[in-house]
């Protein structure tokens, strides 16, 4: 897939070289020879990724700091290319805001691998932030704020060979984080243990080159290449650990190994000679980005729940309930095995008018809890709006459906609801009641058809005096019958204390 890549490099030869290398990855490339051109290009259209040539006389840390200070480019993936191997200069670029730093000369395959990894990470975060809609929104909560410094204590797991040891460059991380060592494979950990924030896979063992690393892997002091690839794949498919950031330690000049690790899902690949300070900075950056994604996932989960649930009662809402009913109604099965109940609180307006909406809300919540407690896990109860509820549950025929509906009616009518009096006065016990319209599914029909029958039955229950169950006289629902007539009125339990009743005078 072609992506928009902006290359900023004041050196003509390196800019032309980078343009050719990035174009080989089938990306759309724009190039700028000066900082002024770069800012104009960024204002015209923000790219998917920026490649920055950094060195003497070239844009560097100051350019990156300015870039990160702008809301529209704060999260723009940036890959910096340093002119020479200089650990201090590389750290300055990382501290200023570069996501990755390569040093000339580099393998073009590694450049493209780094670009793919950075784009993948940005896309994942953007998709999570917008609920899968794609496209980075600079004003999205959790994305618009400046990046935090070093955060809370994280869980880091290091995986090495069967005889491997904790790499020296990693040990300083134990001063800030919970660090543990696994050999050969990432262990599942003890029950209830937190999933790792970062997994470090050691395929180098401190070796100075690929040949030495192969020998160390043979002795069990590092992961061999196949084990490295398998670990990445297993982590990405493992439930609790699949969201962990992955950092792979690979030997120098092992370009193919590094590129394959990145493409399989590692977020970063480094050589053991980078030093403890840079390794710590890269590890902290991976942990920070992983927590950004965790926060977005939680916001998405909460948002999805809010979209499908009634905020006051916690029951499913109409948006969820009606499609769910339709799915259950159209499932094949014998007639009379699905009970659909329309439930309406009797004389609810009188409660609101006399005691206020807070008291009315308390009644709605109490009734919702009682209905939910009587519906089995395979069933569903939802608040459709106002004082109207829907219950759907599997039953073993008409008589079982009638019994279930009557249990719900009694469970509400026989237990008064305690609410605060008007203006926060003394608590009052209100007798509430519900009318229930019952319909039975005939198997393979539209949910709206069953719902319409249940609604007609509910209206009949209201006309017949309320506080009663009315449903089909037969399985096919041709006629309505009063299945459980009330004894008249809406009755609550008297003791202890007075109970206020609404509806028919008693």
Tab-separated table of C-alpha atoms in Angstrom:
chain	number	residue	atom	x	y	z
A	1	UNK	CA	0.000	0.000	0.000
A	2	UNK	CA	1.430	3.379	-1.005
A	3	UNK	CA	1.921	5.876	1.842
A	4	UNK	CA	2.878	9.542	1.799
A	5	UNK	CA	6.508	9.881	2.950
A	6	UNK	CA	8.163	13.288	3.338
A	7	UNK	CA	11.978	13.323	3.126
A	8	UNK	CA	13.755	16.365	4.572
A	9	UNK	CA	17.478	16.474	3.846
A	10	UNK	CA	19.654	19.477	2.979
A	11	UNK	CA	22.327	17.293	1.337
A	12	UNK	CA	21.399	16.701	-2.279
A	13	UNK	CA	23.164	13.352	-2.672
A	14	UNK	CA	21.698	11.776	0.467
A	15	UNK	CA	18.243	13.198	-0.307
A	16	UNK	CA	18.253	11.688	-3.796
A	17	UNK	CA	19.503	8.380	-2.394
A	18	UNK	CA	16.788	8.297	0.294
A	19	UNK	CA	14.085	9.156	-2.249
A	20	UNK	CA	15.116	6.205	-4.413
A	21	UNK	CA	15.285	3.797	-1.478
A	22	UNK	CA	11.892	4.804	-0.090
A	23	UNK	CA	10.296	4.768	-3.540
A	24	UNK	CA	11.412	1.151	-3.873
A	25	UNK	CA	8.907	0.385	-1.116
A	26	UNK	CA	6.115	1.665	-3.414
A	27	UNK	CA	5.532	4.796	-1.365
A	28	UNK	CA	4.609	8.254	-2.620
A	29	UNK	CA	7.654	10.404	-1.861
A	30	UNK	CA	7.936	14.158	-1.408
A	31	UNK	CA	11.300	15.789	-0.705
A	32	UNK	CA	12.442	19.084	0.773
A	33	UNK	CA	15.918	20.617	0.597
A	34	UNK	CA	15.454	23.220	3.352
A	35	UNK	CA	13.648	23.577	6.655
A	36	UNK	CA	11.454	26.312	5.186
A	37	UNK	CA	10.329	23.954	2.430
A	38	UNK	CA	9.696	21.293	5.049
A	39	UNK	CA	7.387	23.492	7.139
A	40	UNK	CA	5.520	24.586	4.022
A	41	UNK	CA	5.093	20.940	2.954
A	42	UNK	CA	3.861	19.967	6.413
A	43	UNK	CA	1.346	22.810	6.406
A	44	UNK	CA	0.111	21.823	2.944
A	45	UNK	CA	-0.430	18.131	3.783
A	46	UNK	CA	0.766	16.193	6.800
A	47	UNK	CA	2.545	13.017	5.607
A	48	UNK	CA	2.191	9.536	7.047
A	49	UNK	CA	5.875	9.517	8.010
A	50	UNK	CA	8.845	11.876	7.904
A	51	UNK	CA	12.428	10.838	7.092
A	52	UNK	CA	14.859	13.407	8.429
A	53	UNK	CA	18.479	13.720	7.345
A	54	UNK	CA	20.358	14.826	10.472
A	55	UNK	CA	23.990	15.855	10.786
A	56	UNK	CA	26.308	18.838	10.619
A	57	UNK	CA	24.517	21.684	8.866
A	58	UNK	CA	21.288	19.631	8.585
A	59	UNK	CA	18.004	19.849	10.509
A	60	UNK	CA	18.324	18.018	13.778
A	61	UNK	CA	17.192	18.209	17.396
A	62	UNK	CA	15.829	21.760	17.147
A	63	UNK	CA	13.691	20.821	14.131
A	64	UNK	CA	12.353	17.772	15.974
A	65	UNK	CA	11.477	19.747	19.104
A	66	UNK	CA	9.600	22.292	17.035
A	67	UNK	CA	7.858	19.460	15.169
A	68	UNK	CA	6.749	17.824	18.427
A	69	UNK	CA	5.464	21.151	19.774
A	70	UNK	CA	2.937	21.461	16.923
A	71	UNK	CA	-0.419	19.756	17.651
A	72	UNK	CA	-0.765	18.458	14.082
A	73	UNK	CA	2.643	16.742	14.029
A	74	UNK	CA	3.066	15.766	17.669
A	75	UNK	CA	2.511	12.082	16.862
A	76	UNK	CA	3.902	12.065	13.327
A	77	UNK	CA	6.286	9.079	12.969
A	78	UNK	CA	9.828	10.333	12.380
A	79	UNK	CA	12.822	8.298	11.246
A	80	UNK	CA	16.078	10.240	11.513
A	81	UNK	CA	19.192	9.319	9.519
A	82	UNK	CA	22.439	10.345	11.220
A	83	UNK	CA	25.524	11.109	9.164
A	84	UNK	CA	27.893	9.008	11.254
A	85	UNK	CA	28.038	6.578	14.139
A	86	UNK	CA	27.814	8.813	17.199
A	87	UNK	CA	26.006	7.448	20.231
A	88	UNK	CA	25.592	10.863	21.847
A	89	UNK	CA	24.168	12.391	18.661
A	90	UNK	CA	21.776	9.470	18.261
A	91	UNK	CA	20.523	9.943	21.825
A	92	UNK	CA	20.026	13.674	21.242
A	93	UNK	CA	17.815	12.905	18.254
A	94	UNK	CA	15.817	10.336	20.219
A	95	UNK	CA	15.385	12.712	23.158
A	96	UNK	CA	14.253	15.485	20.794
A	97	UNK	CA	11.478	13.312	19.372
A	98	UNK	CA	12.776	10.924	16.711
A	99	UNK	CA	11.034	7.559	16.826
A	100	UNK	CA	13.983	5.787	15.232
A	101	UNK	CA	17.542	6.697	14.214
A	102	UNK	CA	19.561	4.973	11.502
A	103	UNK	CA	23.224	5.697	10.866
A	104	UNK	CA	24.831	5.918	7.425
A	105	UNK	CA	25.735	3.663	5.799
A	106	UNK	CA	22.639	1.505	6.306
A	107	UNK	CA	20.996	-1.331	4.423
A	108	UNK	CA	17.984	-0.099	2.371
A	109	UNK	CA	16.071	-3.206	3.469
A	110	UNK	CA	16.445	-2.109	7.099
A	111	UNK	CA	15.237	1.394	6.210
A	112	UNK	CA	12.070	0.011	4.625
A	113	UNK	CA	11.570	-2.401	7.518
A	114	UNK	CA	11.781	0.470	10.011
A	115	UNK	CA	9.320	2.507	7.938
A	116	UNK	CA	6.814	-0.364	7.843
A	117	UNK	CA	7.080	-0.804	11.612
A	118	UNK	CA	6.590	2.890	12.381
A	119	UNK	CA	3.614	3.129	10.029
A	120	UNK	CA	2.047	0.024	11.539
A	121	UNK	CA	2.380	1.410	15.066
A	122	UNK	CA	0.889	4.771	14.092
A	123	UNK	CA	-2.022	3.084	12.318
A	124	UNK	CA	-2.767	0.840	15.310
A	125	UNK	CA	-2.873	3.797	17.687
A	126	UNK	CA	-4.998	5.885	15.325
A	127	UNK	CA	-7.467	3.040	14.754
A	128	UNK	CA	-7.818	2.481	18.485
A	129	UNK	CA	-8.257	6.191	19.139
A	130	UNK	CA	-11.067	6.485	16.629
A	131	UNK	CA	-12.734	3.133	17.229
A	132	UNK	CA	-11.385	1.631	13.998
A	133	UNK	CA	-12.264	4.609	11.807
A	134	UNK	CA	-8.629	5.235	10.926
A	135	UNK	CA	-6.863	8.568	10.562
A	136	UNK	CA	-5.070	10.278	13.436
A	137	UNK	CA	-7.178	12.914	15.175
A	138	UNK	CA	-4.935	15.451	16.934
A	139	UNK	CA	-7.739	16.472	19.290
A	140	UNK	CA	-8.625	12.912	20.314
A	141	UNK	CA	-8.507	12.446	24.133
A	142	UNK	CA	-5.350	10.597	25.057
A	143	UNK	CA	-3.567	11.728	21.879
A	144	UNK	CA	-3.504	15.512	22.073
A	145	UNK	CA	-1.598	15.754	25.328
A	146	UNK	CA	2.224	16.016	25.296
A	147	UNK	CA	3.945	12.698	25.769
A	148	UNK	CA	4.584	11.909	29.384
A	149	UNK	CA	7.979	11.351	30.839
A	150	UNK	CA	8.956	8.054	32.426
A	151	UNK	CA	5.757	6.548	33.767
A	152	UNK	CA	4.759	4.061	36.427
A	153	UNK	CA	6.573	0.820	37.119
A	154	UNK	CA	6.204	-1.622	34.225
A	155	UNK	CA	6.499	-5.384	33.893
A	156	UNK	CA	9.399	-6.414	31.623
A	157	UNK	CA	10.146	-10.007	30.664
A	158	UNK	CA	13.473	-10.971	29.099
A	159	UNK	CA	13.636	-14.185	27.060
A	160	UNK	CA	16.990	-15.746	26.245
A	161	UNK	CA	18.465	-19.192	25.514
A	162	UNK	CA	18.299	-22.149	27.835
A	163	UNK	CA	21.665	-21.218	29.384
A	164	UNK	CA	21.442	-17.470	28.841
A	165	UNK	CA	21.827	-14.695	31.386
A	166	UNK	CA	20.335	-11.270	31.808
A	167	UNK	CA	22.095	-8.972	29.285
A	168	UNK	CA	24.204	-6.365	31.062
A	169	UNK	CA	22.682	-3.472	29.115
A	170	UNK	CA	19.217	-4.478	30.360
A	171	UNK	CA	19.980	-4.849	34.065
A	172	UNK	CA	19.739	-1.080	34.827
A	173	UNK	CA	16.031	-1.249	33.891
A	174	UNK	CA	15.448	-3.233	37.099
A	175	UNK	CA	15.920	-0.015	39.095
A	176	UNK	CA	12.646	1.339	37.698
A	177	UNK	CA	10.696	-1.697	36.546
A	178	UNK	CA	9.844	-5.272	37.492
A	179	UNK	CA	12.369	-7.291	35.465
A	180	UNK	CA	12.344	-11.085	35.143
A	181	UNK	CA	14.189	-13.658	33.036
A	182	UNK	CA	12.624	-16.511	31.058
A	183	UNK	CA	14.670	-19.110	29.239
A	184	UNK	CA	13.812	-20.393	25.755
A	185	UNK	CA	10.179	-19.277	25.852
A	186	UNK	CA	7.958	-16.675	27.489
A	187	UNK	CA	6.417	-18.420	30.479
A	188	UNK	CA	2.733	-18.004	31.219
A	189	UNK	CA	3.585	-16.757	34.709
A	190	UNK	CA	1.691	-17.438	37.909
A	191	UNK	CA	-2.078	-17.152	37.979
A	192	UNK	CA	-3.170	-13.545	38.297
A	193	UNK	CA	0.264	-12.153	37.402
A	194	UNK	CA	0.161	-8.989	35.270
A	195	UNK	CA	0.721	-9.352	31.537
A	196	UNK	CA	4.083	-7.929	30.453
A	197	UNK	CA	4.299	-4.371	29.172
A	198	UNK	CA	7.524	-5.140	27.333
A	199	UNK	CA	9.152	-8.374	26.196
A	200	UNK	CA	12.861	-8.271	25.316
A	201	UNK	CA	14.046	-11.176	23.160
A	202	UNK	CA	17.795	-11.768	23.268
A	203	UNK	CA	19.061	-13.266	20.013
A	204	UNK	CA	22.510	-11.710	20.387
A	205	UNK	CA	23.893	-12.805	23.748
A	206	UNK	CA	26.261	-9.861	23.595
A	207	UNK	CA	27.931	-11.227	20.426
A	208	UNK	CA	29.942	-8.763	18.291
A	209	UNK	CA	28.719	-10.268	15.006
A	210	UNK	CA	26.318	-12.782	13.484
A	211	UNK	CA	28.783	-15.689	13.449
A	212	UNK	CA	29.478	-15.314	17.164
A	213	UNK	CA	25.762	-15.064	17.889
A	214	UNK	CA	25.135	-18.320	16.037
A	215	UNK	CA	27.755	-20.024	18.210
A	216	UNK	CA	26.200	-18.596	21.381
A	217	UNK	CA	22.750	-19.768	20.276
A	218	UNK	CA	24.176	-23.259	19.733
A	219	UNK	CA	25.407	-23.214	23.335
A	220	UNK	CA	22.016	-22.054	24.581
A	221	UNK	CA	23.235	-18.595	25.602
A	222	UNK	CA	20.987	-16.762	23.140
A	223	UNK	CA	17.896	-17.419	21.039
A	224	UNK	CA	18.636	-18.744	17.566
A	225	UNK	CA	16.845	-17.066	14.674
A	226	UNK	CA	14.042	-19.633	14.388
A	227	UNK	CA	13.361	-19.372	18.128
A	228	UNK	CA	13.279	-15.574	17.873
A	229	UNK	CA	10.721	-15.649	15.075
A	230	UNK	CA	8.632	-18.260	16.877
A	231	UNK	CA	8.615	-16.212	20.088
A	232	UNK	CA	7.390	-13.094	18.276
A	233	UNK	CA	4.627	-15.059	16.573
A	234	UNK	CA	3.585	-16.768	19.828
A	235	UNK	CA	3.511	-13.503	21.786
A	236	UNK	CA	1.328	-11.879	19.140
A	237	UNK	CA	-1.116	-14.818	19.339
A	238	UNK	CA	-1.087	-15.185	23.146
A	239	UNK	CA	-4.080	-13.711	24.967
A	240	UNK	CA	-2.653	-11.763	27.943
A	241	UNK	CA	0.687	-10.899	26.270
A	242	UNK	CA	-0.456	-10.121	22.733
A	243	UNK	CA	-0.504	-6.362	23.358
A	244	UNK	CA	2.985	-6.288	24.886
A	245	UNK	CA	5.689	-4.270	23.148
A	246	UNK	CA	8.514	-6.399	21.749
A	247	UNK	CA	12.161	-5.359	21.556
A	248	UNK	CA	14.605	-7.779	19.929
A	249	UNK	CA	18.351	-7.800	20.598
A	250	UNK	CA	20.136	-8.958	17.450
A	251	UNK	CA	23.835	-9.123	16.552
A	252	UNK	CA	25.410	-6.337	14.465
A	253	UNK	CA	25.170	-6.651	10.669
A	254	UNK	CA	22.306	-9.167	10.981
A	255	UNK	CA	20.081	-7.117	8.658
A	256	UNK	CA	17.879	-9.946	7.400
A	257	UNK	CA	17.279	-11.129	10.966
A	258	UNK	CA	16.366	-7.607	12.084
A	259	UNK	CA	14.012	-6.943	9.168
A	260	UNK	CA	12.208	-10.260	9.609
A	261	UNK	CA	11.774	-9.610	13.349
A	262	UNK	CA	10.273	-6.189	12.614
A	263	UNK	CA	7.916	-7.538	9.959
A	264	UNK	CA	6.718	-10.318	12.267
A	265	UNK	CA	5.659	-7.804	14.891
A	266	UNK	CA	8.616	-6.579	16.946
A	267	UNK	CA	8.314	-2.834	17.550
A	268	UNK	CA	12.070	-2.302	17.752
A	269	UNK	CA	15.318	-4.105	17.014
A	270	UNK	CA	18.660	-3.051	18.468
A	271	UNK	CA	22.190	-4.402	18.766
A	272	UNK	CA	23.701	-5.025	22.206
A	273	UNK	CA	26.443	-2.410	21.674
A	274	UNK	CA	24.071	0.587	21.789
A	275	UNK	CA	24.662	1.069	25.507
A	276	UNK	CA	22.475	0.978	28.581
A	277	UNK	CA	21.281	4.603	28.340
A	278	UNK	CA	19.969	4.320	24.788
A	279	UNK	CA	18.473	0.901	25.465
A	280	UNK	CA	16.655	2.315	28.488
A	281	UNK	CA	15.323	5.245	26.450
A	282	UNK	CA	14.058	2.946	23.715
A	283	UNK	CA	12.479	0.599	26.270
A	284	UNK	CA	10.726	3.506	28.008
A	285	UNK	CA	9.426	4.751	24.664
A	286	UNK	CA	7.982	1.342	23.821
A	287	UNK	CA	6.331	1.108	27.247
A	288	UNK	CA	4.881	4.594	26.870
A	289	UNK	CA	3.418	3.844	23.441
A	290	UNK	CA	2.048	0.521	24.665
A	291	UNK	CA	0.274	2.326	27.484
A	292	UNK	CA	-1.088	4.857	25.003
A	293	UNK	CA	-2.635	1.942	23.141
A	294	UNK	CA	-3.922	0.395	26.376
A	295	UNK	CA	-5.583	3.685	27.281
A	296	UNK	CA	-7.191	3.919	23.841
A	297	UNK	CA	-8.411	0.313	24.108
A	298	UNK	CA	-9.996	1.069	27.466
A	299	UNK	CA	-11.633	4.228	26.117
A	300	UNK	CA	-12.933	2.215	23.173
A	301	UNK	CA	-14.248	-0.532	25.470
A	302	UNK	CA	-15.998	1.998	27.693
A	303	UNK	CA	-17.382	3.811	24.660
A	304	UNK	CA	-18.748	0.629	23.142
A	305	UNK	CA	-20.342	-0.352	26.421
A	306	UNK	CA	-21.915	3.091	26.751
A	307	UNK	CA	-23.269	2.838	23.217
A	308	UNK	CA	-25.043	-0.434	23.974
A	309	UNK	CA	-26.119	0.047	27.579
A	310	UNK	CA	-28.581	2.288	29.367
A	311	UNK	CA	-26.477	4.599	31.566
A	312	UNK	CA	-28.946	4.718	34.472
A	313	UNK	CA	-29.740	1.020	34.898
A	314	UNK	CA	-26.787	-0.669	33.209
A	315	UNK	CA	-29.188	-2.806	31.158
A	316	UNK	CA	-28.874	-3.175	27.416
A	317	UNK	CA	-30.486	-0.336	25.501
A	318	UNK	CA	-32.735	-0.295	22.450
A	319	UNK	CA	-29.768	-0.084	20.051
A	320	UNK	CA	-28.534	-3.467	21.265
A	321	UNK	CA	-31.785	-5.145	22.246
A	322	UNK	CA	-33.786	-4.972	19.009
A	323	UNK	CA	-31.086	-6.495	16.725
A	324	UNK	CA	-30.365	-9.113	19.418
A	325	UNK	CA	-34.054	-10.009	19.559
A	326	UNK	CA	-34.155	-10.293	15.792
A	327	UNK	CA	-31.196	-12.710	15.794
A	328	UNK	CA	-32.807	-14.920	18.417
A	329	UNK	CA	-36.231	-14.803	16.780
A	330	UNK	CA	-34.911	-15.870	13.378
A	331	UNK	CA	-32.921	-18.782	14.761
A	332	UNK	CA	-34.538	-22.081	13.766
A	333	UNK	CA	-36.394	-23.934	16.471
A	334	UNK	CA	-39.785	-25.275	17.520
A	335	UNK	CA	-42.606	-22.773	18.190
A	336	UNK	CA	-43.086	-21.539	21.733
A	337	UNK	CA	-39.439	-21.771	22.810
A	338	UNK	CA	-38.752	-18.009	22.932
A	339	UNK	CA	-40.662	-15.716	25.300
A	340	UNK	CA	-40.718	-11.988	24.558
A	341	UNK	CA	-42.129	-9.686	27.245
A	342	UNK	CA	-42.922	-6.004	26.971
A	343	UNK	CA	-42.918	-4.604	30.517
A	344	UNK	CA	-44.205	-1.172	31.522
A	345	UNK	CA	-44.191	0.445	34.969
A	346	UNK	CA	-47.756	1.275	35.954
A	347	UNK	CA	-48.664	4.879	36.818
A	348	UNK	CA	-45.055	5.981	36.577
A	349	UNK	CA	-46.034	9.562	35.754
A	350	UNK	CA	-47.806	9.851	39.115
A	351	UNK	CA	-44.560	8.980	40.919
A	352	UNK	CA	-42.598	11.579	38.962
A	353	UNK	CA	-45.260	14.250	39.441
A	354	UNK	CA	-45.612	13.800	43.186
A	355	UNK	CA	-42.113	12.843	44.334
A	356	UNK	CA	-39.883	14.167	41.583
A	357	UNK	CA	-37.740	12.625	38.910
A	358	UNK	CA	-35.061	11.463	41.358
A	359	UNK	CA	-37.624	9.219	43.032
A	360	UNK	CA	-38.804	8.037	39.617
A	361	UNK	CA	-35.235	7.177	38.668
A	362	UNK	CA	-34.848	5.154	41.883
A	363	UNK	CA	-37.958	3.171	41.018
A	364	UNK	CA	-36.688	2.480	37.488
A	365	UNK	CA	-33.304	1.295	38.799
A	366	UNK	CA	-34.867	-0.949	41.446
A	367	UNK	CA	-37.237	-2.571	38.950
A	368	UNK	CA	-34.397	-3.036	36.460
A	369	UNK	CA	-32.356	-4.868	39.084
A	370	UNK	CA	-35.274	-7.139	39.998
A	371	UNK	CA	-36.012	-8.022	36.379
A	372	UNK	CA	-32.364	-8.674	35.622
A	373	UNK	CA	-32.106	-11.005	38.608
A	374	UNK	CA	-34.898	-13.187	37.201
A	375	UNK	CA	-33.591	-13.517	33.631
A	376	UNK	CA	-31.149	-16.416	33.055
A	377	UNK	CA	-27.697	-15.751	31.513
A	378	UNK	CA	-28.867	-16.944	28.112
A	379	UNK	CA	-31.730	-14.451	28.190
A	380	UNK	CA	-31.754	-10.666	27.934
A	381	UNK	CA	-33.405	-7.758	29.690
A	382	UNK	CA	-33.197	-4.231	28.282
A	383	UNK	CA	-34.553	-0.792	28.953
A	384	UNK	CA	-36.154	0.462	25.765
A	385	UNK	CA	-36.752	3.948	27.131
A	386	UNK	CA	-38.633	5.751	29.877
A	387	UNK	CA	-40.440	3.194	32.020
A	388	UNK	CA	-40.519	0.484	29.336
A	389	UNK	CA	-38.485	-2.722	29.489
A	390	UNK	CA	-38.005	-5.747	27.250
A	391	UNK	CA	-37.251	-9.259	28.479
A	392	UNK	CA	-36.313	-12.108	26.137
A	393	UNK	CA	-35.653	-15.601	27.419
A	394	UNK	CA	-35.726	-19.174	26.215
A	395	UNK	CA	-38.577	-21.224	27.673
A	396	UNK	CA	-39.946	-24.747	27.460
A	397	UNK	CA	-43.337	-23.736	26.149
A	398	UNK	CA	-46.260	-21.472	26.896
A	399	UNK	CA	-46.785	-22.460	30.540
A	400	UNK	CA	-43.111	-21.867	31.377
A	401	UNK	CA	-43.281	-18.443	29.715
A	402	UNK	CA	-46.389	-17.531	31.721
A	403	UNK	CA	-44.726	-18.622	34.974
A	404	UNK	CA	-41.622	-16.541	34.194
A	405	UNK	CA	-43.707	-13.451	33.434
A	406	UNK	CA	-45.781	-13.870	36.583
A	407	UNK	CA	-42.627	-14.215	38.713
A	408	UNK	CA	-41.452	-10.883	37.346
A	409	UNK	CA	-44.795	-9.218	38.049
A	410	UNK	CA	-44.918	-10.507	41.622
A	411	UNK	CA	-41.259	-9.693	42.281
A	412	UNK	CA	-42.002	-6.049	41.563
A	413	UNK	CA	-45.478	-5.766	43.104
A	414	UNK	CA	-44.652	-7.463	46.398
A	415	UNK	CA	-41.517	-5.426	47.214
A	416	UNK	CA	-41.902	-1.667	47.738
A	417	UNK	CA	-39.108	0.643	46.628
A	418	UNK	CA	-37.508	2.970	49.183
A	419	UNK	CA	-36.870	6.481	47.828
A	420	UNK	CA	-35.969	9.858	49.289
A	421	UNK	CA	-38.886	12.137	49.976
A	422	UNK	CA	-39.387	15.426	48.111
A	423	UNK	CA	-36.553	17.881	48.735
A	424	UNK	CA	-34.416	15.192	50.318
A	425	UNK	CA	-36.917	14.533	53.103
A	426	UNK	CA	-37.554	11.297	54.987
A	427	UNK	CA	-37.371	8.065	53.075
A	428	UNK	CA	-40.622	6.841	51.575
A	429	UNK	CA	-41.587	3.323	50.582
A	430	UNK	CA	-43.433	3.268	47.267
A	431	UNK	CA	-45.441	0.324	46.002
A	432	UNK	CA	-44.764	-0.108	42.293
A	433	UNK	CA	-46.207	-2.528	39.798
A	434	UNK	CA	-45.726	-3.530	36.186
A	435	UNK	CA	-47.981	-4.677	33.384
A	436	UNK	CA	-46.525	-7.351	31.101
A	437	UNK	CA	-47.417	-8.232	27.536
A	438	UNK	CA	-46.205	-11.718	26.591
A	439	UNK	CA	-45.628	-13.137	23.112
A	440	UNK	CA	-44.061	-16.411	21.992
A	441	UNK	CA	-41.767	-16.866	19.039
A	442	UNK	CA	-42.967	-19.248	16.343
A	443	UNK	CA	-39.452	-19.965	15.038
A	444	UNK	CA	-37.736	-18.260	12.098
A	445	UNK	CA	-39.785	-15.042	12.174
A	446	UNK	CA	-38.783	-11.390	12.399
A	447	UNK	CA	-38.185	-10.062	15.901
A	448	UNK	CA	-40.315	-7.010	15.109
A	449	UNK	CA	-43.314	-9.289	14.541
A	450	UNK	CA	-42.994	-10.893	17.974
A	451	UNK	CA	-42.399	-7.496	19.538
A	452	UNK	CA	-45.576	-6.135	17.949
A	453	UNK	CA	-47.604	-9.000	19.440
A	454	UNK	CA	-46.056	-8.423	22.868
A	455	UNK	CA	-46.823	-4.710	22.606
A	456	UNK	CA	-50.470	-5.390	21.767
A	457	UNK	CA	-50.659	-7.695	24.777
A	458	UNK	CA	-49.134	-4.976	26.968
A	459	UNK	CA	-51.754	-2.468	25.836
A	460	UNK	CA	-54.460	-5.013	26.653
A	461	UNK	CA	-52.983	-5.466	30.143
A	462	UNK	CA	-53.137	-1.716	30.687
A	463	UNK	CA	-56.752	-1.568	29.561
A	464	UNK	CA	-57.656	-4.533	31.758
A	465	UNK	CA	-56.590	-2.774	34.943
A	466	UNK	CA	-52.753	-2.942	35.040
A	467	UNK	CA	-50.526	-5.060	37.304
A	468	UNK	CA	-51.181	-8.193	35.298
A	469	UNK	CA	-49.772	-10.457	32.615
A	470	UNK	CA	-51.592	-10.800	29.313
A	471	UNK	CA	-50.347	-13.000	26.517
A	472	UNK	CA	-51.375	-15.392	23.776
A	473	UNK	CA	-54.228	-17.769	24.359
A	474	UNK	CA	-52.341	-20.226	22.142
A	475	UNK	CA	-48.870	-20.752	20.759
A	476	UNK	CA	-49.670	-19.008	17.492
A	477	UNK	CA	-50.821	-15.918	19.400
A	478	UNK	CA	-54.145	-15.627	17.548
A	479	UNK	CA	-55.997	-14.443	20.677
A	480	UNK	CA	-55.022	-12.678	23.877
A	481	UNK	CA	-55.848	-13.965	27.328
A	482	UNK	CA	-55.419	-12.663	30.861
A	483	UNK	CA	-52.964	-15.231	32.081
A	484	UNK	CA	-52.531	-14.053	35.660
A	485	UNK	CA	-55.172	-11.510	36.698
A	486	UNK	CA	-54.277	-9.300	39.623
A	487	UNK	CA	-56.457	-9.081	42.709
A	488	UNK	CA	-57.084	-5.449	41.831
A	489	UNK	CA	-55.049	-2.353	42.218
A	490	UNK	CA	-51.365	-2.137	42.989
A	491	UNK	CA	-50.537	-3.606	46.340
A	492	UNK	CA	-47.319	-3.398	48.312
A	493	UNK	CA	-46.236	-4.955	51.583
A	494	UNK	CA	-47.426	-2.857	54.492
A	495	UNK	CA	-44.929	-3.533	57.290
A	496	UNK	CA	-42.666	-1.957	58.216
A	497	UNK	CA	-43.861	1.624	57.742
A	498	UNK	CA	-46.452	3.123	55.423
A	499	UNK	CA	-46.511	2.241	51.743
A	500	UNK	CA	-47.789	4.709	49.157
A	501	UNK	CA	-49.814	3.114	46.378
A	502	UNK	CA	-50.595	4.385	42.934
A	503	UNK	CA	-53.314	3.393	40.485
A	504	UNK	CA	-56.668	2.070	41.600
A	505	UNK	CA	-57.704	3.373	44.996
A	506	UNK	CA	-57.283	0.890	47.831
